[in-house]
Amino acid sequence: MSRIQVEEGVELFVQDWGSGTPIVFIHGWPLSHRMFEYQYIQLPREGIRCIGIDLRGYGRSSKPWSEYDFDMFADDLKRILDELDVDDVTLAGFSMGGGVVTRYMSRHNEEHVAKLALLGAASPVLAKKPDFPEGVDEAAFMDLAEGCYEDRAKISSDFADSMFHSAPSPELKDWLQNMSMESSPQAMADSIEAVGEMDLRSDLADISVPTLICHGVHDQACPFDLTAEKLHNGIENTELVSFEESSHALFYEEKEKLNQELTEFSK
């Protein structure tokens, strides 16, 4: 475990477990690297090195008052991978983290990355656009951002509820909600606004590495047809794996299947 400086006064927390083939995990909104606990405790047994990063504003990373957008997250990720001096990684992004890694691959020319894994990814676009009328109403993202300043605990609780196809235990929901409340309220609000404004469709053509897309068919946060299918059609070399018993929380609801897919894909 370490903290790496990405700019003056800003350090990101990095957890590094195991040895072997490296997978770098980028968490989703509004969580932290700890959401991948059920990957960290299994994958190192399969000869996989698990590197988890808390994005700026989240978890144990610095929480500066600044702009939070996909370019900034991608640039922070580049500095971390440079500092770790790790190559041929499988870069895995969940939800908002899926958008971060999509942007990284285009903005930083796939540096350090041999394979890409998109897990319940909020990518390439979610909100309605003139040429994307099937998208989610952008007001939904603005309402979430406003809620972060009015009753962030309720926003966190409601989002945790919405992540599951089958009701989680109260303790598991509390774990996710508490993880969410560790984040900066400004980071939470600005990040979800950035998700609403996001349009990464032009980035997909820049992705050339083998790409694994894992997505819950019951996903409400990132609907399957708006995200997984668009990624599958837009990226040249992809494998799309449907998770039939999962909503957004495939990292828990079908953790054994996800772990197997990541193990086979990364190796």
XYZ file of C-alpha atoms in Angstrom:
267
model
C 0.000 0.000 0.000
C 1.304 3.437 -0.858
C 0.399 6.998 -1.685
C 1.708 8.451 -4.947
C 1.895 12.166 -5.683
C 0.257 13.097 -8.985
C 0.656 16.853 -8.563
C 1.711 19.214 -5.806
C -0.466 18.589 -2.781
C -2.420 15.713 -4.387
C -1.649 12.074 -3.582
C -3.559 8.986 -4.670
C -3.841 5.862 -2.562
C -2.735 2.623 -4.244
C -3.243 -0.904 -2.934
C -0.938 -3.499 -4.472
C -1.601 -7.145 -3.602
C -0.094 -10.332 -4.975
C 2.346 -10.975 -7.789
C 2.184 -12.093 -11.386
C -0.002 -10.810 -14.210
C -1.113 -7.271 -13.215
C -4.707 -6.053 -13.242
C -5.238 -2.379 -12.410
C -8.719 -1.734 -10.979
C -10.510 1.628 -11.304
C -13.586 1.932 -9.116
C -16.955 3.461 -9.872
C -18.986 6.362 -8.508
C -19.179 6.985 -5.589
C -17.047 4.176 -4.159
C -13.325 3.429 -3.760
C -10.803 0.697 -4.562
C -12.284 -1.325 -1.672
C -15.324 -2.264 -3.782
C -13.126 -4.928 -5.422
C -12.540 -6.801 -2.144
C -13.992 -10.022 -3.563
C -11.560 -9.854 -6.464
C -8.548 -8.999 -4.299
C -9.012 -11.993 -2.019
C -9.244 -14.495 -4.873
C -7.246 -13.352 -7.904
C -3.799 -13.289 -6.203
C -4.322 -17.017 -5.536
C -4.440 -17.422 -9.330
C -1.119 -15.661 -9.931
C -2.594 -12.214 -10.525
C -1.248 -8.983 -9.082
C -4.155 -6.717 -8.082
C -3.492 -2.978 -8.111
C -6.381 -0.867 -6.840
C -6.399 2.929 -7.105
C -8.575 5.424 -5.249
C -9.418 8.178 -7.711
C -8.818 11.756 -6.665
C -11.614 12.802 -4.300
C -12.435 9.241 -3.229
C -11.430 6.728 -0.572
C -8.031 7.393 0.975
C -6.784 9.684 -1.808
C -6.461 13.456 -1.525
C -9.694 15.402 -1.843
C -8.722 18.809 -3.238
C -11.236 21.445 -4.248
C -10.828 21.223 -8.005
C -12.546 20.250 -11.218
C -13.405 16.569 -11.532
C -13.704 15.252 -15.073
C -12.607 12.330 -17.215
C -9.491 14.034 -18.582
C -8.263 14.735 -15.059
C -8.932 11.171 -13.901
C -7.186 9.762 -16.997
C -4.155 12.004 -16.443
C -3.928 10.948 -12.796
C -4.032 7.313 -13.893
C -1.194 7.909 -16.355
C 0.989 9.370 -13.592
C 0.284 6.380 -11.339
C 1.163 3.830 -14.033
C 4.308 5.777 -14.898
C 5.353 5.826 -11.245
C 4.626 2.132 -10.738
C 6.606 1.411 -13.912
C 4.270 -1.454 -14.763
C 3.572 -2.602 -18.327
C 1.352 -5.128 -20.078
C -1.411 -4.568 -17.551
C -5.046 -5.458 -17.863
C -6.800 -2.164 -17.119
C -10.200 -2.809 -15.518
C -12.765 -0.060 -15.001
C -16.148 -0.365 -13.294
C -19.071 2.020 -13.913
C -17.639 5.570 -13.927
C -14.234 3.876 -13.848
C -15.172 2.297 -17.169
C -15.480 5.785 -18.597
C -12.148 6.742 -17.040
C -10.308 3.839 -18.661
C -12.042 4.428 -22.013
C -10.781 8.016 -21.939
C -7.320 6.891 -20.816
C -6.906 4.517 -23.746
C -7.492 7.279 -26.279
C -5.924 10.217 -24.447
C -2.741 8.325 -23.510
C -2.368 6.023 -26.513
C -2.940 2.810 -24.543
C 0.389 3.246 -22.711
C 1.202 0.468 -20.211
C -1.929 -1.472 -21.244
C -2.072 -4.858 -22.967
C -5.753 -5.620 -22.350
C -8.867 -3.734 -21.291
C -11.749 -4.935 -19.109
C -14.962 -2.908 -18.966
C -17.119 -3.977 -16.010
C -20.635 -2.554 -15.850
C -19.046 0.413 -17.593
C -20.565 3.879 -17.793
C -19.247 4.257 -21.313
C -19.275 5.539 -23.985
C -22.326 7.796 -23.391
C -25.324 7.675 -21.065
C -27.215 10.958 -21.329
C -29.427 11.970 -24.236
C -27.733 13.803 -27.086
C -29.218 15.105 -30.349
C -27.877 11.970 -32.064
C -28.498 9.715 -29.041
C -32.185 10.180 -28.194
C -32.400 6.818 -26.409
C -30.127 8.056 -23.623
C -31.006 8.906 -20.036
C -32.443 12.370 -19.375
C -29.521 14.604 -18.367
C -31.655 16.050 -15.568
C -31.253 12.742 -13.715
C -27.524 13.387 -13.343
C -28.084 16.984 -12.243
C -30.567 15.787 -9.620
C -27.973 13.390 -8.232
C -25.382 16.174 -8.128
C -27.754 18.490 -6.271
C -28.623 15.676 -3.890
C -24.959 15.358 -2.932
C -25.206 18.807 -1.326
C -28.703 18.358 0.146
C -28.738 14.804 1.568
C -25.691 12.882 0.468
C -26.419 10.002 2.841
C -29.768 9.383 1.134
C -28.207 9.578 -2.344
C -25.630 7.012 -1.230
C -28.286 4.749 0.288
C -30.584 4.938 -2.739
C -27.707 4.190 -5.115
C -26.602 1.186 -3.066
C -30.165 -0.142 -3.243
C -30.295 0.298 -7.010
C -27.090 -1.672 -7.631
C -28.496 -5.134 -6.893
C -30.741 -7.567 -8.739
C -31.280 -9.540 -5.527
C -31.583 -7.667 -2.242
C -28.206 -7.459 -0.457
C -27.796 -8.030 3.247
C -28.227 -4.856 5.323
C -24.584 -5.173 6.317
C -23.382 -5.284 2.698
C -25.469 -2.248 1.807
C -24.081 -0.399 4.844
C -20.548 -1.272 3.711
C -21.137 0.282 0.282
C -22.928 3.306 1.710
C -20.130 3.953 4.197
C -17.604 3.626 1.365
C -19.554 6.240 -0.568
C -19.597 8.632 2.382
C -15.771 8.545 2.508
C -15.712 10.507 -0.742
C -15.573 14.274 -1.099
C -19.059 15.750 -1.570
C -17.688 18.030 -4.256
C -16.030 15.116 -6.052
C -19.271 13.138 -5.901
C -21.329 16.001 -7.294
C -18.911 17.098 -10.003
C -18.156 13.526 -11.087
C -21.798 12.604 -11.641
C -22.281 15.818 -13.618
C -19.280 14.772 -15.728
C -20.927 11.390 -16.347
C -24.007 13.218 -17.607
C -21.916 15.358 -19.943
C -19.695 12.463 -21.084
C -19.520 11.401 -24.726
C -16.656 8.997 -25.406
C -17.951 7.511 -28.647
C -15.082 8.951 -30.666
C -12.574 7.350 -28.256
C -13.675 3.807 -29.049
C -11.926 3.672 -32.426
C -8.586 4.327 -30.661
C -8.853 1.125 -28.606
C -6.917 -1.665 -30.295
C -6.125 -4.060 -27.443
C -8.257 -7.132 -26.664
C -11.236 -5.948 -24.627
C -13.472 -7.900 -22.259
C -16.928 -6.439 -21.581
C -18.721 -7.861 -18.526
C -22.175 -6.457 -17.815
C -25.241 -7.335 -15.777
C -28.333 -7.753 -17.931
C -30.484 -6.174 -15.196
C -28.250 -3.114 -14.809
C -30.293 0.019 -14.125
C -27.427 2.462 -13.590
C -25.767 1.632 -16.930
C -28.426 -0.113 -19.027
C -27.058 -3.036 -21.034
C -28.305 -1.817 -24.421
C -26.996 1.730 -23.900
C -23.514 0.743 -22.765
C -22.364 -2.881 -23.153
C -23.849 -3.324 -26.622
C -22.524 0.061 -27.793
C -19.042 -0.803 -26.526
C -19.176 -4.215 -28.177
C -20.117 -2.649 -31.510
C -17.720 0.294 -31.237
C -14.476 -1.420 -30.154
C -12.813 -3.613 -32.728
C -11.585 -6.580 -30.670
C -14.123 -7.371 -27.957
C -15.717 -10.229 -26.082
C -19.096 -9.464 -24.476
C -20.081 -11.583 -21.471
C -23.600 -11.204 -20.074
C -24.149 -11.629 -16.340
C -27.677 -13.001 -16.145
C -28.104 -12.769 -12.357
C -26.651 -9.279 -11.864
C -27.731 -5.693 -11.948
C -24.924 -3.133 -11.532
C -23.085 -4.986 -8.749
C -21.702 -7.875 -10.805
C -18.495 -7.580 -8.743
C -20.487 -9.106 -5.865
C -23.639 -10.730 -7.259
C -21.666 -13.007 -9.607
C -18.202 -12.583 -8.143
C -17.102 -16.150 -8.883
C -17.994 -15.780 -12.565
C -16.346 -12.358 -12.797
C -13.188 -13.641 -11.122
C -13.016 -16.538 -13.543
C -13.514 -14.278 -16.554
C -10.819 -11.868 -15.380
C -8.385 -14.695 -14.617
C -8.790 -16.331 -18.006
C -8.754 -13.037 -19.883
C -5.746 -11.466 -18.168
C -3.612 -14.571 -18.579
